[in-house]
CSV table of C-alpha atoms and ligand atoms in Angstrom, one decimal:
chain,number,residue,atom,x,y,z
A,233,MET,CA,0.0,0.0,0.0
A,234,VAL,CA,1.8,3.1,-1.2
A,235,LEU,CA,0.9,6.1,0.9
A,236,GLY,CA,3.1,8.7,-0.7
A,237,THR,CA,6.8,9.2,-1.0
A,238,SER,CA,9.7,10.1,1.3
A,239,MET,CA,12.9,11.3,-0.3
A,240,GLY,CA,11.7,10.0,-3.6
A,241,VAL,CA,11.0,6.5,-2.3
A,242,PRO,CA,7.4,5.2,-2.1
A,243,PHE,CA,6.0,5.3,1.4
A,244,ILE,CA,4.6,1.8,1.8
A,245,ALA,CA,3.7,1.7,5.5
A,246,VAL,CA,2.7,-1.6,7.0
A,247,TRP,CA,1.5,-4.1,4.4
A,248,PRO,CA,-1.9,-5.6,5.2
A,249,GLY,CA,-1.1,-9.2,6.4
A,250,SER,CA,2.6,-8.5,7.0
A,251,TRP,CA,4.2,-10.1,10.1
A,252,TRP,CA,5.6,-6.9,11.4
A,253,THR,CA,3.9,-3.8,12.8
A,254,SER,CA,5.0,-0.3,13.9
A,255,GLU,CA,5.9,-1.9,17.2
A,256,THR,CA,8.4,-4.1,15.5
A,257,ILE,CA,11.9,-2.7,16.2
A,258,ALA,CA,14.8,-2.9,13.8
A,259,VAL,CA,18.3,-1.8,14.9
A,260,VAL,CA,20.8,-0.8,12.2
A,261,THR,CA,24.5,-0.3,13.0
A,262,GLY,CA,26.7,2.3,11.3
A,263,ALA,CA,23.6,4.0,9.9
A,264,ASN,CA,24.6,7.6,9.8
A,265,ARG,CA,25.5,7.3,6.1
A,266,GLY,CA,25.8,5.0,3.1
A,267,ILE,CA,24.1,1.7,2.9
A,268,GLY,CA,23.2,1.7,6.6
A,269,PHE,CA,21.3,5.0,6.3
A,270,GLU,CA,19.4,3.6,3.4
A,271,ILE,CA,18.5,0.4,5.2
A,272,VAL,CA,17.0,2.5,8.0
A,273,HIS,CA,15.1,4.6,5.5
A,274,GLN,CA,13.6,1.6,3.7
A,275,LEU,CA,12.7,-0.3,6.8
A,276,ALA,CA,11.0,2.8,8.2
A,277,LEU,CA,9.1,3.2,4.9
A,278,HIS,CA,7.8,-0.3,5.5
A,279,GLY,CA,6.3,0.9,8.8
A,280,LEU,CA,8.8,-0.5,11.4
A,281,THR,CA,10.2,1.5,14.3
A,282,VAL,CA,13.9,1.8,13.3
A,283,VAL,CA,16.8,2.6,15.6
A,284,LEU,CA,19.4,4.5,13.6
A,285,THR,CA,22.7,4.1,15.4
A,286,SER,CA,26.0,5.8,14.8
A,287,ARG,CA,29.3,6.0,16.8
A,288,ASP,CA,29.2,9.8,16.4
A,289,THR,CA,26.2,11.3,18.2
A,290,GLY,CA,26.1,14.6,16.2
A,291,VAL,CA,26.1,13.1,12.7
A,292,GLY,CA,23.7,10.3,13.9
A,293,GLU,CA,21.2,12.7,15.2
A,294,GLU,CA,21.4,14.8,12.0
A,295,ALA,CA,20.8,11.6,9.9
A,296,ALA,CA,17.9,10.5,12.0
A,297,LYS,CA,16.4,14.0,11.8
A,298,VAL,CA,16.3,13.9,8.0
A,299,LEU,CA,14.1,10.7,8.2
A,300,GLN,CA,12.0,11.9,11.2
A,301,GLU,CA,11.2,15.1,9.2
A,302,GLY,CA,10.0,12.8,6.4
A,303,GLY,CA,7.4,11.4,8.9
A,304,LEU,CA,9.2,8.1,9.6
A,305,ASN,CA,9.5,6.3,12.9
A,306,VAL,CA,13.2,6.6,13.4
A,307,VAL,CA,14.9,7.0,16.7
A,308,PHE,CA,18.6,7.6,17.3
A,309,HIS,CA,21.0,6.1,19.7
A,310,GLN,CA,24.8,6.2,19.9
A,311,LEU,CA,26.5,2.9,19.3
A,312,ASP,CA,30.2,2.1,18.6
A,313,ILE,CA,30.4,-1.6,17.9
A,314,VAL,CA,34.0,-2.0,19.1
A,315,ASP,CA,33.3,-0.3,22.4
A,316,PRO,CA,31.9,-2.7,25.0
A,317,SER,CA,30.6,0.2,27.2
A,318,SER,CA,28.8,1.7,24.2
A,319,ILE,CA,27.2,-1.6,23.4
A,320,GLU,CA,26.2,-2.0,27.1
A,321,ALA,CA,24.7,1.5,27.3
A,322,PHE,CA,22.8,0.8,24.0
A,323,THR,CA,21.3,-2.5,25.1
A,324,GLU,CA,20.3,-1.0,28.5
A,325,TRP,CA,18.6,1.9,26.7
A,326,ILE,CA,16.7,-0.6,24.5
A,327,LYS,CA,15.6,-2.5,27.6
A,328,GLN,CA,14.7,0.5,29.7
A,329,LYS,CA,13.8,3.4,27.6
A,330,LEU,CA,12.3,2.2,24.4
A,331,TRP,CA,8.9,2.0,26.1
A,332,TRP,CA,8.6,5.6,25.2
A,333,TYR,CA,9.8,7.2,22.0
A,334,ARG,CA,9.1,10.4,20.3
A,335,TYR,CA,7.4,10.4,16.9
A,336,THR,CA,8.9,13.6,15.8
A,337,GLY,CA,6.7,14.1,12.7
A,338,THR,CA,3.7,14.8,14.8
A,339,ALA,CA,5.4,15.6,18.1
A,340,CYS,CA,3.2,13.1,20.0
A,341,PHE,CA,4.2,10.2,22.2
A,342,HIS,CA,3.4,6.6,21.4
A,343,ARG,CA,3.8,4.0,24.0
A,344,LEU,CA,5.2,0.6,22.9
A,345,ARG,CA,3.0,-1.3,25.2
A,346,LYS,CA,3.8,-4.8,24.1
A,347,MET,CA,7.5,-5.3,23.8
A,348,LYS,CA,6.8,-8.9,22.8
A,349,LYS,CA,7.4,-8.1,19.2
A,350,ASP,CA,10.2,-9.4,16.9
A,351,ARG,CA,13.3,-7.5,16.5
A,352,SER,CA,15.7,-7.3,13.6
A,353,THR,CA,19.3,-6.3,13.8
A,354,ILE,CA,21.2,-5.3,10.7
A,355,ASN,CA,24.9,-5.4,11.2
A,356,ASN,CA,26.0,-3.0,8.7
A,357,ALA,CA,28.9,-1.0,10.3
A,358,GLY,CA,32.2,-1.7,8.7
A,359,VAL,CA,35.5,-0.3,7.7
A,360,ASN,CA,38.1,-0.9,5.0
A,361,TYR,CA,41.6,0.5,4.8
A,362,ASN,CA,43.0,-1.8,2.2
A,363,ALA,CA,43.6,-0.2,-1.2
A,364,GLY,CA,44.9,-3.2,-3.2
A,365,SER,CA,47.4,-5.6,-1.7
A,366,GLU,CA,49.3,-3.5,0.9
A,367,ASN,CA,48.8,-3.9,4.6
A,368,SER,CA,49.7,-2.6,8.1
A,369,VAL,CA,49.3,-4.0,11.6
A,370,GLU,CA,47.2,-1.0,12.7
A,371,ASN,CA,44.8,-1.4,9.8
A,372,ALA,CA,44.5,-5.1,10.0
A,373,GLU,CA,43.7,-4.9,13.7
A,374,LYS,CA,41.1,-2.2,13.1
A,375,VAL,CA,39.4,-4.0,10.3
A,376,ILE,CA,39.2,-7.4,12.0
A,377,ALA,CA,38.1,-5.7,15.3
A,378,THR,CA,35.3,-3.8,13.6
A,379,ASN,CA,34.0,-6.0,10.9
A,380,TYR,CA,34.3,-9.4,12.6
A,381,TYR,CA,34.5,-8.9,16.4
A,382,GLY,CA,32.2,-5.8,16.4
A,383,THR,CA,29.6,-7.7,14.4
A,384,LYS,CA,29.9,-10.7,16.7
A,385,ASN,CA,29.7,-8.6,19.9
A,386,MET,CA,26.5,-7.0,18.6
A,387,ILE,CA,24.9,-10.3,17.7
A,388,LYS,CA,25.7,-11.6,21.2
A,389,ALA,CA,24.3,-8.4,22.8
A,390,MET,CA,21.1,-8.5,20.8
A,391,ILE,CA,20.2,-12.1,21.2
A,392,PRO,CA,18.6,-11.7,24.7
A,393,LEU,CA,16.6,-8.7,23.4
A,394,MET,CA,15.0,-10.6,20.6
A,395,ARG,CA,11.5,-11.6,21.7
A,396,PRO,CA,9.9,-14.9,20.9
A,397,SER,CA,7.4,-14.9,18.0
A,398,ASP,CA,6.1,-17.2,15.3
A,399,ALA,CA,7.6,-15.1,12.6
A,400,GLY,CA,11.0,-15.3,14.3
A,401,ALA,CA,13.6,-12.6,14.9
A,402,ARG,CA,16.1,-11.7,12.2
A,403,ILE,CA,19.7,-10.8,11.9
A,404,VAL,CA,21.2,-9.6,8.7
A,405,ASN,CA,25.0,-9.2,8.3
A,406,VAL,CA,26.2,-6.9,5.6
A,407,SER,CA,29.1,-8.8,4.1
A,408,SER,CA,31.0,-9.0,0.8
A,409,LYS,CA,31.7,-11.4,-2.0
A,410,LEU,CA,35.3,-10.6,-1.3
A,411,GLY,CA,34.9,-12.9,1.7
A,412,ARG,CA,33.8,-16.0,-0.2
A,413,LEU,CA,35.4,-19.3,0.6
A,414,SER,CA,34.8,-20.7,-2.8
A,415,GLY,CA,35.4,-17.6,-4.9
A,416,ARG,CA,37.4,-18.1,-8.1
A,417,ARG,CA,39.5,-15.1,-7.3
A,418,ASN,CA,40.9,-13.9,-4.0
A,419,ARG,CA,40.1,-17.0,-2.1
A,420,ILE,CA,42.0,-18.5,0.8
A,421,GLU,CA,44.7,-20.7,-0.7
A,422,ASN,CA,45.7,-22.2,2.6
A,423,ASP,CA,43.9,-25.6,2.4
A,424,GLU,CA,44.0,-26.3,6.1
A,425,VAL,CA,42.3,-23.0,6.9
A,426,ARG,CA,39.8,-23.4,4.1
A,427,LYS,CA,38.9,-26.9,5.2
A,428,LYS,CA,38.4,-25.7,8.8
A,429,LEU,CA,36.0,-23.0,7.7
A,430,GLU,CA,34.2,-25.2,5.3
A,431,ASP,CA,33.4,-27.9,7.8
A,432,ASP,CA,29.9,-26.9,9.0
A,433,GLU,CA,29.7,-29.6,11.7
A,434,ALA,CA,33.0,-28.8,13.4
A,435,LEU,CA,32.9,-25.0,12.9
A,436,SER,CA,33.1,-23.1,16.2
A,437,GLU,CA,33.7,-19.6,17.4
A,438,GLU,CA,37.1,-20.7,18.7
A,439,ILE,CA,38.1,-21.9,15.2
A,440,ILE,CA,37.1,-18.6,13.6
A,441,ASP,CA,38.8,-16.5,16.3
A,442,GLN,CA,42.0,-18.6,16.0
A,443,ILE,CA,42.2,-18.1,12.3
A,444,MET,CA,41.9,-14.3,12.8
A,445,ASP,CA,44.6,-14.5,15.5
A,446,THR,CA,46.9,-16.4,13.2
A,447,PHE,CA,46.4,-13.9,10.5
A,448,LEU,CA,47.1,-10.9,12.8
A,449,GLU,CA,50.2,-12.6,14.2
A,450,GLN,CA,51.5,-13.1,10.7
A,451,VAL,CA,50.8,-9.4,9.8
A,452,LYS,CA,52.8,-8.4,12.9
A,453,ASP,CA,55.8,-10.6,12.1
A,454,GLY,CA,55.6,-9.8,8.3
A,455,SER,CA,55.0,-13.4,7.2
A,456,TRP,CA,51.3,-12.9,6.1
A,457,THR,CA,52.1,-12.7,2.4
A,458,ASP,CA,53.1,-16.4,2.5
A,459,GLY,CA,50.1,-17.4,4.6
A,460,GLY,CA,47.7,-18.2,1.7
A,461,TRP,CA,45.3,-15.5,2.7
A,462,PRO,CA,43.2,-13.6,0.1
A,463,GLN,CA,45.5,-11.6,-2.2
A,464,VAL,CA,43.7,-8.3,-2.4
A,465,PHE,CA,41.9,-6.2,0.2
A,466,THR,CA,43.3,-8.9,2.5
A,467,ASP,CA,42.2,-7.6,5.9
A,468,TYR,CA,38.8,-6.7,4.6
A,469,SER,CA,38.2,-9.9,2.7
A,470,LEU,CA,39.3,-12.0,5.7
A,471,SER,CA,37.0,-10.0,8.1
A,472,LYS,CA,34.0,-10.7,5.8
A,473,LEU,CA,35.0,-14.3,5.5
A,474,ALA,CA,34.8,-14.5,9.3
A,475,VAL,CA,31.4,-12.7,9.3
A,476,ASN,CA,30.1,-15.3,6.8
A,477,ALA,CA,31.5,-18.2,8.8
A,478,TYR,CA,30.0,-16.8,12.0
A,479,THR,CA,26.6,-16.4,10.2
A,480,ARG,CA,26.7,-20.1,9.3
A,481,LEU,CA,27.7,-21.1,12.8
A,482,MET,CA,25.0,-19.0,14.5
A,483,ALA,CA,22.4,-20.4,12.1
A,484,ARG,CA,23.3,-23.9,13.3
A,485,ILE,CA,23.2,-22.8,16.9
A,486,PHE,CA,19.9,-20.9,16.5
A,487,SER,CA,18.3,-23.9,14.7
A,488,GLU,CA,18.3,-25.7,18.1
A,489,ARG,CA,16.0,-23.1,19.6
A,490,PRO,CA,12.4,-24.3,20.1
A,491,GLU,CA,9.7,-23.3,17.7
A,492,GLY,CA,8.4,-19.8,18.5
A,493,GLU,CA,11.9,-18.7,19.7
A,494,LYS,CA,13.7,-18.9,16.4
A,495,ILE,CA,16.2,-16.3,15.2
A,496,TYR,CA,17.0,-16.3,11.5
A,497,ILE,CA,20.4,-15.1,10.5
A,498,ASN,CA,21.7,-14.4,7.0
A,499,CYS,CA,24.3,-12.3,5.3
A,500,TYR,CA,24.5,-10.6,1.9
A,501,CYS,CA,26.8,-8.7,-0.4
A,502,PRO,CA,25.4,-5.3,-1.4
A,503,GLY,CA,27.5,-5.1,-4.6
A,504,TRP,CA,30.0,-2.4,-5.4
A,505,VAL,CA,28.2,0.6,-3.9
A,506,LYS,CA,28.8,4.3,-4.3
A,507,THR,CA,29.5,5.2,-0.7
A,508,ALA,CA,32.4,6.8,1.3
A,509,MET,CA,33.9,3.3,1.6
A,510,THR,CA,34.5,3.1,-2.1
A,511,GLY,CA,35.2,6.8,-2.6
A,512,TRP,CA,31.8,7.0,-4.3
A,513,ALA,CA,33.0,4.7,-7.1
A,514,GLY,CA,31.1,1.5,-7.8
A,515,HIS,CA,28.0,1.0,-9.9
A,516,VAL,CA,25.3,0.4,-7.3
A,517,SER,CA,23.3,3.1,-5.6
A,518,PRO,CA,23.1,3.0,-1.8
A,519,GLU,CA,19.3,2.5,-2.3
A,520,ASP,CA,19.9,-0.7,-4.4
A,521,GLY,CA,22.7,-1.8,-2.0
A,522,ALA,CA,20.2,-1.7,0.9
A,523,ASP,CA,17.5,-3.6,-0.9
A,524,THR,CA,18.6,-7.2,-0.1
A,525,ALA,CA,19.1,-6.3,3.6
A,526,VAL,CA,15.6,-5.0,3.9
A,527,TRP,CA,14.2,-8.0,1.9
A,528,LEU,CA,16.0,-10.4,4.2
A,529,ALA,CA,14.8,-8.6,7.4
A,530,LEU,CA,11.2,-8.7,6.2
A,531,LEU,CA,11.0,-12.1,4.6
A,532,PRO,CA,7.6,-13.8,5.4
A,533,GLU,CA,7.6,-17.0,7.3
A,534,GLN,CA,10.0,-18.9,4.9
A,535,PHE,CA,12.5,-19.7,7.5
A,536,ILE,CA,15.6,-19.0,5.4
A,537,THR,CA,18.7,-19.0,7.6
A,538,GLY,CA,22.4,-19.4,7.4
A,539,LYS,CA,22.6,-18.3,3.7
A,540,PHE,CA,24.5,-15.8,1.7
A,541,PHE,CA,22.7,-13.5,-0.8
A,542,SER,CA,23.3,-11.0,-3.5
A,543,GLU,CA,20.5,-9.1,-5.3
A,544,ARG,CA,17.9,-11.2,-3.4
A,545,ARG,CA,19.4,-14.5,-4.8
A,546,GLU,CA,21.3,-17.1,-2.8
A,547,ILE,CA,25.0,-17.4,-3.7
A,548,HIS,CA,27.7,-19.8,-2.5
A,549,PHE,CA,29.7,-18.9,0.6
B,1460,NDP,P1,30.4,3.8,4.7
B,1460,NDP,O1,31.8,4.0,4.9
B,1460,NDP,O2,29.6,4.8,4.0
B,1460,NDP,O3,29.6,3.4,6.0
B,1460,NDP,C1,30.2,2.7,7.0
B,1460,NDP,C2,29.5,2.9,8.3
B,1460,NDP,O4,30.0,2.1,9.3
B,1460,NDP,C3,29.6,4.4,8.8
B,1460,NDP,O5,28.4,4.8,9.3
B,1460,NDP,C4,30.7,4.3,9.8
B,1460,NDP,O6,30.6,5.3,10.8
B,1460,NDP,C5,30.2,3.0,10.5
B,1460,NDP,N1,31.2,2.4,11.4
B,1460,NDP,C6,32.5,2.2,11.2
B,1460,NDP,N2,33.1,1.7,12.3
B,1460,NDP,C7,32.1,1.7,13.3
B,1460,NDP,C8,32.1,1.4,14.6
B,1460,NDP,N3,33.1,0.9,15.3
B,1460,NDP,N4,30.9,1.4,15.3
B,1460,NDP,C9,29.8,1.8,14.6
B,1460,NDP,N5,29.7,2.2,13.3
B,1460,NDP,C10,30.9,2.2,12.7
B,1460,NDP,O7,30.4,2.4,3.9
B,1460,NDP,P2,29.2,1.5,3.3
B,1460,NDP,O8,27.9,2.2,3.5
B,1460,NDP,O9,29.6,1.2,1.9
B,1460,NDP,O10,29.4,0.2,4.1
B,1460,NDP,C11,28.3,-0.4,4.8
B,1460,NDP,C12,28.6,-1.9,4.9
B,1460,NDP,O11,28.6,-2.4,3.6
B,1460,NDP,C13,30.0,-2.2,5.5
B,1460,NDP,O12,29.9,-3.4,6.3
B,1460,NDP,C14,30.8,-2.6,4.2
B,1460,NDP,O13,31.8,-3.5,4.5
B,1460,NDP,C15,29.7,-3.3,3.4
B,1460,NDP,N6,30.0,-3.4,2.0
B,1460,NDP,C16,30.1,-2.2,1.2
B,1460,NDP,C17,30.4,-2.3,-0.1
B,1460,NDP,C18,30.5,-1.1,-1.0
B,1460,NDP,O14,30.8,-1.3,-2.2
B,1460,NDP,N7,30.3,0.1,-0.5
B,1460,NDP,C19,30.6,-3.6,-0.8
B,1460,NDP,C20,30.4,-4.8,0.1
B,1460,NDP,C21,30.1,-4.6,1.5
B,1460,NDP,P3,31.4,6.7,10.7
B,1460,NDP,O15,30.7,7.6,9.8
B,1460,NDP,O16,31.5,7.2,12.1
B,1460,NDP,O17,32.8,6.3,10.1
């Protein structure tokens, strides 16, 4: 049901018969700009209450204001995914304060009476400092800490906040085809590492963390070029490979949850998107780059989990 437009995008509001309502909350990390901002925009157009988070309060509030002024249910909170105290403050706020939120468009207050609604978390925040095949200890540490450990920390923090429901809660991780295990180009050439990551049954958090540790140790002692790691955008590719592996692992763990308490987790590649990360190069708009995240977050009860997508189609890890 198209009710109008916001920033040129049709305002759909809640579809009749859809599983979500305006009390359904979606959290998007790194949403002050780029793909994250667009994910917030599109989810809010679908009628959800969306929490736009940003590590910088000033720019985050400005970004949220743009959407609030378009009449959308968007609230802001600070969140730095590599700062445990920021994650803790954020989850406390969700628990305590989201009972009341301001709908700025009409300056009235709505009460979220029933918090027993599904939640979606879109782990979008990410960094890349590689420009080709060069590397540095500082950049490698920052990229792995943000893209992999930051995403993992957020998933762990959000799990207890996701409420039981028939439709299931959803987690979408924004990843990249650069992190594919089976890619023809830029894949891990170290057979031992690849086999460990391919083995769905044996895959564990410890294995993924150990692989990241080994890589970082090799960057520090200068031996990483012989380690069989991806050849280009090495830190970034490896961080996304870890996100993909963690997505598969968590899907397996979540599958053991009883019916009614399921959490579905998937990841996707947005394509080469014109954002600050690519220096506004690329051939995909942020709007199109956000599309698969929104689609995955709002899937009807099809119970898709542990998969990797591009342009709404499943692709190989
Ligand atoms: P941008 O650089 O425009 O946006 C990245 C966002 O992540 C910014 O809001 C940034 O905040 C935020 N961020 C970085 N570190 C943290 C942190 N520690 N805590 C919270 N937020 C943080 O890039 P994109 O929009 O392109 O990237 C979004 C996602 O898409 C990333 O995960 C990226 O890897 C992925 N991706 C992008 C592709 C592309 O072609 N653009 C291709 C494939 C994947 P701040 O403004 O403060 O820096």
